[in-house]
């Protein structure tokens, strides 16, 4: 039977509710949905209560690194390390340890890119060249001077705008490329020969637990670390060099500070799930299908649109949507109504972005749940308008 119960005393009756809900209504853009079939009881626990420097602790950390390398096809020329403080910690570690040797260019078209501009300009005082664009747009990538170190986000989580590919990154670059890939890895094929520094947090596309970052260094980044000493002091958790040489242990499971082994076991579960899909190819296919299903929902509704107007630079993970006639209060009503019904969680856009919706379409989300979301968006829109 269709439920037409009034939302409150001020509303005579709510629009008819859809009869089908997403089996897993988790659409947050971070932390993201767990992989299908996830259960805490399925996690290995032998490493819990043990030192992360014990034989089993280091082995499990190394396994996580090895699985990341395998699934992302990271070449042996690149080192992979697990570091503190999520993607923010990993990216700031790279900035604080390597910037200052050359001029700096920062690209910003959403909140997190703007954060790296602030770090470079106000914290490190590097007077960077800033190339920016409004939310929903991509800056002129062809204007980048690759004699500089260049900071950018591959996929703008808060704007739904991504770089279309790595062709704009110069092969003969003199500076280093610093790639914040936290909403991009495991959803796009990364051109590792173009990327000197790549960082991400596994709480995004893998649906892992927060507080841990991953940093991937190419040979040019290692050369910078071993040949350049920044003018500013480095916190202990940022130090990747010891006695002028790269601290190789960081990239062999010997983390700089104590990690959560439960979080490590959680991400191992996600990585092993990814293997069952065929690795990166399978993950990309799921994300593609999710983004296509959401795009169909948008195309069928005149009141919905994409914040990223150009499909070539539109995210297929953190998809940001415009809602006709909405403001922040309207979006809160929509998101609140959906959450109250258990139909969709955490779908309001980022606080610094234009008012709208943001739907995570990464591989850990099931396409059937995206499809089920469409009628509920209609319902929530009607509810917000009626209110």
Short mmCIF file of C-alpha atoms in Angstrom, two decimals:
data_model
loop_
_atom_site.label_atom_id
_atom_site.label_comp_id
_atom_site.label_asym_id
_atom_site.label_seq_id
_atom_site.Cartn_x
_atom_site.Cartn_y
_atom_site.Cartn_z
CA UNK A 1 0.00 0.00 0.00
CA UNK A 2 1.26 3.50 -0.80
CA UNK A 3 2.12 5.57 2.27
CA UNK A 4 0.72 9.11 2.14
CA UNK A 5 1.26 10.00 5.79
CA UNK A 6 1.69 13.72 6.40
CA UNK A 7 5.21 14.87 7.19
CA UNK A 8 4.00 17.26 9.88
CA UNK A 9 1.04 19.33 10.95
CA UNK A 10 1.83 22.06 8.42
CA UNK A 11 1.64 19.73 5.42
CA UNK A 12 -1.73 18.28 4.51
CA UNK A 13 -0.26 15.17 2.91
CA UNK A 14 3.09 14.15 1.54
CA UNK A 15 3.55 12.98 -2.06
CA UNK A 16 3.25 9.25 -2.58
CA UNK A 17 6.38 7.43 -1.52
CA UNK A 18 8.10 5.01 -3.88
CA UNK A 19 7.69 1.35 -3.02
CA UNK A 20 11.29 0.30 -3.66
CA UNK A 21 14.33 1.47 -1.72
CA UNK A 22 18.03 1.00 -2.29
CA UNK A 23 19.24 -2.12 -0.49
CA UNK A 24 22.26 -0.10 0.62
CA UNK A 25 21.35 3.61 0.62
CA UNK A 26 24.93 4.76 1.26
CA UNK A 27 25.78 7.55 -1.18
CA UNK A 28 28.28 9.55 0.89
CA UNK A 29 31.35 10.86 -0.93
CA UNK A 30 33.57 9.98 1.99
CA UNK A 31 33.71 7.80 3.89
CA UNK A 32 32.01 5.87 1.11
CA UNK A 33 29.90 2.74 0.97
CA UNK A 34 31.52 -0.51 2.03
CA UNK A 35 32.03 -3.15 -0.68
CA UNK A 36 29.02 -5.39 -1.30
CA UNK A 37 29.01 -8.32 1.11
CA UNK A 38 31.12 -6.51 3.69
CA UNK A 39 30.69 -7.63 7.28
CA UNK A 40 32.94 -6.84 10.22
CA UNK A 41 32.88 -10.53 11.11
CA UNK A 42 34.60 -11.31 7.79
CA UNK A 43 37.71 -9.28 8.63
CA UNK A 44 40.90 -11.07 9.59
CA UNK A 45 41.74 -10.35 13.21
CA UNK A 46 45.07 -12.09 13.82
CA UNK A 47 46.95 -8.79 13.60
CA UNK A 48 44.74 -7.03 16.15
CA UNK A 49 46.29 -6.46 19.55
CA UNK A 50 49.72 -7.00 18.01
CA UNK A 51 52.43 -4.47 17.37
CA UNK A 52 52.35 -3.07 13.86
CA UNK A 53 56.09 -3.74 13.89
CA UNK A 54 55.62 -7.41 14.66
CA UNK A 55 56.14 -9.94 11.89
CA UNK A 56 52.40 -10.27 11.28
CA UNK A 57 51.82 -6.52 11.54
CA UNK A 58 54.43 -5.66 8.91
CA UNK A 59 53.26 -8.52 6.72
CA UNK A 60 49.67 -7.26 6.68
CA UNK A 61 50.77 -3.70 5.96
CA UNK A 62 52.96 -4.97 3.15
CA UNK A 63 50.06 -7.03 1.79
CA UNK A 64 47.91 -3.90 1.61
CA UNK A 65 50.71 -2.14 -0.31
CA UNK A 66 51.17 -5.11 -2.64
CA UNK A 67 47.45 -5.32 -3.41
CA UNK A 68 47.30 -1.58 -4.15
CA UNK A 69 50.24 -1.98 -6.53
CA UNK A 70 48.67 -4.97 -8.26
CA UNK A 71 45.19 -3.54 -8.71
CA UNK A 72 46.33 -0.06 -9.77
CA UNK A 73 49.14 -1.49 -11.95
CA UNK A 74 51.67 0.78 -10.25
CA UNK A 75 55.07 0.11 -11.87
CA UNK A 76 58.03 -1.09 -9.83
CA UNK A 77 59.67 2.29 -10.43
CA UNK A 78 57.15 3.84 -8.03
CA UNK A 79 57.13 3.41 -4.26
CA UNK A 80 53.91 3.06 -2.24
CA UNK A 81 53.65 4.03 1.41
CA UNK A 82 50.90 4.12 4.04
CA UNK A 83 51.04 7.40 5.96
CA UNK A 84 49.05 9.26 8.64
CA UNK A 85 46.07 11.60 8.36
CA UNK A 86 44.21 10.47 5.27
CA UNK A 87 44.76 12.11 1.87
CA UNK A 88 45.31 15.47 3.53
CA UNK A 89 48.26 14.11 5.48
CA UNK A 90 49.71 12.39 2.43
CA UNK A 91 49.40 15.44 0.18
CA UNK A 92 50.73 17.87 2.77
CA UNK A 93 53.61 15.47 3.44
CA UNK A 94 54.51 15.72 -0.24
CA UNK A 95 54.15 19.51 -0.28
CA UNK A 96 56.17 20.14 2.87
CA UNK A 97 59.02 17.80 1.89
CA UNK A 98 59.40 18.60 -1.83
CA UNK A 99 58.14 22.09 -2.63
CA UNK A 100 60.41 25.12 -2.65
CA UNK A 101 63.02 23.78 -5.05
CA UNK A 102 61.21 25.27 -8.08
CA UNK A 103 58.41 27.76 -8.72
CA UNK A 104 54.95 26.36 -8.00
CA UNK A 105 51.69 26.33 -9.98
CA UNK A 106 48.47 25.38 -8.22
CA UNK A 107 45.26 24.40 -10.02
CA UNK A 108 41.96 24.88 -8.19
CA UNK A 109 38.39 24.34 -9.28
CA UNK A 110 36.86 23.15 -6.01
CA UNK A 111 37.33 23.15 -2.25
CA UNK A 112 40.23 20.75 -1.81
CA UNK A 113 42.26 22.25 -4.63
CA UNK A 114 41.71 25.63 -3.02
CA UNK A 115 43.06 24.14 0.19
CA UNK A 116 46.35 23.30 -1.51
CA UNK A 117 46.50 26.89 -2.79
CA UNK A 118 46.17 28.11 0.80
CA UNK A 119 48.90 25.76 1.97
CA UNK A 120 51.30 26.83 -0.78
CA UNK A 121 50.60 30.55 -0.46
CA UNK A 122 49.91 31.18 3.21
CA UNK A 123 51.65 28.35 5.03
CA UNK A 124 54.71 27.69 2.87
CA UNK A 125 54.68 31.26 1.46
CA UNK A 126 55.77 30.14 -2.00
CA UNK A 127 53.87 32.80 -3.98
CA UNK A 128 52.41 30.21 -6.36
CA UNK A 129 50.91 30.83 -9.76
CA UNK A 130 47.21 30.08 -9.28
CA UNK A 131 45.09 28.84 -12.19
CA UNK A 132 41.50 28.54 -11.06
CA UNK A 133 37.98 27.99 -12.33
CA UNK A 134 34.51 28.23 -10.83
CA UNK A 135 32.68 25.20 -9.49
CA UNK A 136 31.51 23.08 -12.41
CA UNK A 137 34.32 24.24 -14.70
CA UNK A 138 37.87 23.11 -15.44
CA UNK A 139 40.72 25.64 -15.71
CA UNK A 140 42.83 25.99 -18.85
CA UNK A 141 45.14 22.99 -18.53
CA UNK A 142 47.12 23.98 -21.63
CA UNK A 143 48.31 27.13 -19.86
CA UNK A 144 50.30 25.19 -17.25
CA UNK A 145 54.04 25.89 -17.21
CA UNK A 146 55.74 22.56 -16.58
CA UNK A 147 59.02 24.17 -15.59
CA UNK A 148 57.13 24.60 -12.30
CA UNK A 149 56.03 22.04 -9.76
CA UNK A 150 52.29 21.61 -10.39
CA UNK A 151 49.62 20.80 -7.80
CA UNK A 152 46.20 19.52 -8.90
CA UNK A 153 43.30 17.24 -8.01
CA UNK A 154 42.52 14.55 -10.56
CA UNK A 155 38.88 14.39 -9.52
CA UNK A 156 37.34 17.35 -7.71
CA UNK A 157 35.25 15.65 -5.04
CA UNK A 158 33.26 18.76 -4.15
CA UNK A 159 32.54 19.97 -7.70
CA UNK A 160 32.20 16.76 -9.70
CA UNK A 161 34.81 17.99 -12.19
CA UNK A 162 37.86 15.94 -13.20
CA UNK A 163 40.73 16.18 -15.61
CA UNK A 164 39.76 14.19 -18.73
CA UNK A 165 43.10 12.37 -18.96
CA UNK A 166 46.82 12.87 -18.42
CA UNK A 167 47.65 14.16 -21.91
CA UNK A 168 48.07 17.72 -20.60
CA UNK A 169 50.95 16.66 -18.32
CA UNK A 170 54.21 17.24 -20.18
CA UNK A 171 56.49 14.26 -20.77
CA UNK A 172 59.52 16.56 -20.69
CA UNK A 173 58.40 18.44 -17.56
CA UNK A 174 61.09 19.98 -15.41
CA UNK A 175 58.87 20.31 -12.37
CA UNK A 176 57.08 17.57 -10.47
CA UNK A 177 53.40 16.66 -10.90
CA UNK A 178 51.55 16.43 -7.57
CA UNK A 179 48.32 14.48 -8.11
CA UNK A 180 45.64 14.47 -5.41
CA UNK A 181 43.80 11.38 -6.61
CA UNK A 182 41.67 10.58 -3.59
CA UNK A 183 38.37 10.34 -5.52
CA UNK A 184 40.00 9.09 -8.69
CA UNK A 185 42.13 6.01 -8.05
CA UNK A 186 40.32 2.68 -8.51
CA UNK A 187 37.88 4.51 -10.84
CA UNK A 188 40.22 5.85 -13.54
CA UNK A 189 43.32 4.45 -15.18
CA UNK A 190 46.23 6.52 -13.87
CA UNK A 191 49.11 7.34 -16.31
CA UNK A 192 51.89 6.56 -13.87
CA UNK A 193 54.67 7.77 -16.17
CA UNK A 194 53.08 11.25 -15.94
CA UNK A 195 52.68 11.24 -12.15
CA UNK A 196 55.57 12.01 -9.82
CA UNK A 197 53.51 12.19 -6.63
CA UNK A 198 50.07 10.66 -6.17
CA UNK A 199 48.09 10.57 -2.93
CA UNK A 200 44.73 9.19 -1.87
CA UNK A 201 42.75 7.96 1.12
CA UNK A 202 41.24 4.52 1.01
CA UNK A 203 38.06 5.79 2.71
CA UNK A 204 36.93 6.98 -0.72
CA UNK A 205 36.72 4.58 -3.65
CA UNK A 206 37.54 1.49 -1.57
CA UNK A 207 35.04 2.31 1.18
CA UNK A 208 37.76 1.86 3.81
CA UNK A 209 38.00 3.44 7.24
CA UNK A 210 39.42 6.95 7.66
CA UNK A 211 42.65 8.38 9.09
CA UNK A 212 45.09 6.65 6.74
CA UNK A 213 46.62 8.04 3.57
CA UNK A 214 48.61 6.49 0.75
CA UNK A 215 51.47 8.22 -1.04
CA UNK A 216 52.92 6.94 -4.32
CA UNK A 217 56.29 8.36 -5.39
CA UNK A 218 57.84 8.12 -8.83
CA UNK A 219 61.62 8.19 -9.35
CA UNK A 220 61.72 11.96 -9.95
CA UNK A 221 60.02 12.57 -6.61
CA UNK A 222 62.54 10.33 -4.86
CA UNK A 223 65.36 12.23 -6.53
CA UNK A 224 63.88 15.50 -5.26
CA UNK A 225 63.63 14.16 -1.72
CA UNK A 226 67.25 13.00 -1.70
CA UNK A 227 68.68 16.13 -3.32
CA UNK A 228 66.69 18.94 -1.72
CA UNK A 229 66.18 20.05 1.87
CA UNK A 230 63.30 22.49 2.46
CA UNK A 231 63.90 25.71 4.37
CA UNK A 232 61.17 25.05 6.92
CA UNK A 233 61.11 22.53 9.78
CA UNK A 234 59.35 19.22 9.15
CA UNK A 235 57.09 17.48 11.68
CA UNK A 236 58.17 13.93 12.46
CA UNK A 237 55.19 12.42 10.65
CA UNK A 238 56.26 14.17 7.41
CA UNK A 239 59.86 12.98 7.34
CA UNK A 240 60.54 10.67 4.39
CA UNK A 241 64.33 11.05 4.36
CA UNK A 242 66.95 9.83 6.81
CA UNK A 243 70.59 10.85 6.47
CA UNK A 244 70.00 12.12 2.96
CA UNK A 245 68.36 8.90 1.71
CA UNK A 246 64.75 7.89 1.28
CA UNK A 247 63.36 6.11 4.35
CA UNK A 248 62.68 2.90 2.45
CA UNK A 249 60.98 1.24 5.41
CA UNK A 250 57.95 3.50 4.98
CA UNK A 251 57.35 1.79 1.65
CA UNK A 252 57.76 -1.70 3.09
CA UNK A 253 55.07 -1.63 5.74
CA UNK A 254 57.09 0.23 8.39
CA UNK A 255 54.75 3.15 8.94
CA UNK A 256 55.90 6.48 10.38
CA UNK A 257 53.39 6.29 13.22
CA UNK A 258 51.11 3.61 14.59
CA UNK A 259 48.36 2.63 12.15
CA UNK A 260 45.03 1.04 12.99
CA UNK A 261 45.46 -2.60 12.10
CA UNK A 262 41.68 -2.94 12.05
CA UNK A 263 41.57 -0.28 9.33
CA UNK A 264 44.34 -2.14 7.50
CA UNK A 265 42.40 -5.40 7.66
CA UNK A 266 39.32 -3.53 6.45
CA UNK A 267 41.08 -2.21 3.36
CA UNK A 268 42.63 -5.61 2.66
CA UNK A 269 39.07 -6.95 2.53
CA UNK A 270 38.14 -4.24 0.01
CA UNK A 271 41.22 -4.87 -2.10
CA UNK A 272 40.62 -8.62 -2.16
CA UNK A 273 37.01 -7.93 -3.17
CA UNK A 274 38.36 -5.79 -6.01
CA UNK A 275 40.49 -8.71 -7.15
CA UNK A 276 37.35 -10.85 -7.52
CA UNK A 277 36.04 -8.28 -10.00
CA UNK A 278 39.15 -8.53 -12.14
CA UNK A 279 40.92 -5.62 -10.48
CA UNK A 280 40.88 -2.12 -11.90
CA UNK A 281 38.94 -3.08 -15.03
CA UNK A 282 36.07 -4.43 -12.96
CA UNK A 283 36.09 -1.47 -10.58
CA UNK A 284 35.99 1.00 -13.46
CA UNK A 285 33.14 -0.89 -15.11
CA UNK A 286 31.03 -0.70 -11.95
CA UNK A 287 31.69 3.01 -11.52
CA UNK A 288 30.92 3.63 -15.20
CA UNK A 289 27.61 1.78 -14.86
CA UNK A 290 26.67 3.74 -11.75
CA UNK A 291 27.46 7.09 -13.35
CA UNK A 292 25.47 6.11 -16.45
CA UNK A 293 22.46 5.12 -14.32
CA UNK A 294 22.56 8.45 -12.49
CA UNK A 295 22.98 10.34 -15.75
CA UNK A 296 19.80 8.67 -17.03
CA UNK A 297 17.97 9.86 -13.92
CA UNK A 298 19.17 13.41 -14.57
CA UNK A 299 18.25 13.33 -18.26
CA UNK A 300 14.68 12.28 -17.41
CA UNK A 301 14.09 15.19 -15.02
CA UNK A 302 13.95 18.82 -16.10
CA UNK A 303 14.60 20.04 -12.54
CA UNK A 304 17.88 18.10 -12.20
CA UNK A 305 21.18 18.95 -13.89
CA UNK A 306 24.91 18.34 -13.70
CA UNK A 307 27.10 20.94 -12.02
CA UNK A 308 29.85 19.78 -14.40
CA UNK A 309 28.35 20.77 -17.74
CA UNK A 310 31.02 19.13 -19.95
CA UNK A 311 30.71 15.32 -19.99
CA UNK A 312 34.42 15.02 -20.85
CA UNK A 313 35.40 16.47 -17.48
CA UNK A 314 32.45 15.17 -15.44
CA UNK A 315 33.25 12.92 -12.52
CA UNK A 316 31.97 9.37 -12.54
CA UNK A 317 32.53 8.98 -8.79
CA UNK A 318 31.47 12.13 -6.90
CA UNK A 319 28.67 13.29 -9.18
CA UNK A 320 27.41 16.77 -8.25
CA UNK A 321 23.90 17.77 -9.30
CA UNK A 322 22.04 21.06 -9.53
CA UNK A 323 18.42 21.28 -8.36
CA UNK A 324 16.19 23.86 -10.04
CA UNK A 325 15.17 26.71 -7.74
CA UNK A 326 17.02 25.33 -4.73
CA UNK A 327 19.00 26.99 -1.99
CA UNK A 328 20.87 25.50 0.97
CA UNK A 329 17.69 25.18 3.06
CA UNK A 330 15.85 23.42 0.21
CA UNK A 331 18.66 20.90 -0.22
CA UNK A 332 18.71 20.23 3.52
CA UNK A 333 14.98 19.46 3.39
CA UNK A 334 15.47 17.05 0.50
CA UNK A 335 18.43 15.30 2.09
CA UNK A 336 16.74 15.19 5.49
CA UNK A 337 13.56 13.65 4.06
CA UNK A 338 15.57 10.98 2.24
CA UNK A 339 17.57 10.14 5.33
CA UNK A 340 14.47 9.97 7.53
CA UNK A 341 12.97 7.39 5.17
CA UNK A 342 16.21 5.39 4.92
CA UNK A 343 16.12 5.94 1.17
CA UNK A 344 19.46 7.75 0.79
CA UNK A 345 22.11 8.94 3.20
CA UNK A 346 24.48 11.92 2.90
CA UNK A 347 23.42 13.23 -0.50
CA UNK A 348 23.60 16.98 0.17
CA UNK A 349 26.38 18.77 -1.70
CA UNK A 350 29.58 19.87 0.01
CA UNK A 351 29.19 22.86 2.33
CA UNK A 352 31.46 25.13 0.22
CA UNK A 353 29.92 24.13 -3.11
CA UNK A 354 26.85 25.68 -4.75
CA UNK A 355 23.61 24.22 -3.28
CA UNK A 356 22.85 20.88 -4.83
CA UNK A 357 23.07 17.12 -4.43
CA UNK A 358 26.14 14.90 -4.53
CA UNK A 359 25.77 11.20 -5.25
CA UNK A 360 28.71 8.83 -4.91
CA UNK A 361 28.89 6.47 -7.88
CA UNK A 362 32.13 4.64 -7.07
CA UNK A 363 32.51 0.89 -7.46
CA UNK A 364 31.37 -0.06 -3.97
CA UNK A 365 27.86 1.22 -4.80
CA UNK A 366 25.49 -1.18 -6.58
CA UNK A 367 23.91 0.11 -9.79
CA UNK A 368 20.48 -1.17 -8.71
CA UNK A 369 20.66 1.19 -5.74
CA UNK A 370 21.36 4.15 -8.03
CA UNK A 371 18.35 3.17 -10.15
CA UNK A 372 16.15 2.91 -7.05
CA UNK A 373 17.21 6.42 -6.04
CA UNK A 374 15.46 8.15 -8.96
CA UNK A 375 11.83 7.97 -7.74
CA UNK A 376 12.97 8.91 -4.25
CA UNK A 377 14.60 12.06 -5.57
CA UNK A 378 11.25 12.94 -7.18
CA UNK A 379 9.53 12.36 -3.85
CA UNK A 380 12.04 14.40 -1.84
CA UNK A 381 11.88 17.26 -4.36
CA UNK A 382 8.11 17.35 -4.07
CA UNK A 383 8.30 17.21 -0.29
CA UNK A 384 10.74 20.12 -0.16
CA UNK A 385 8.60 22.18 -2.52
CA UNK A 386 5.46 21.44 -0.50
CA UNK A 387 7.18 22.50 2.70
#
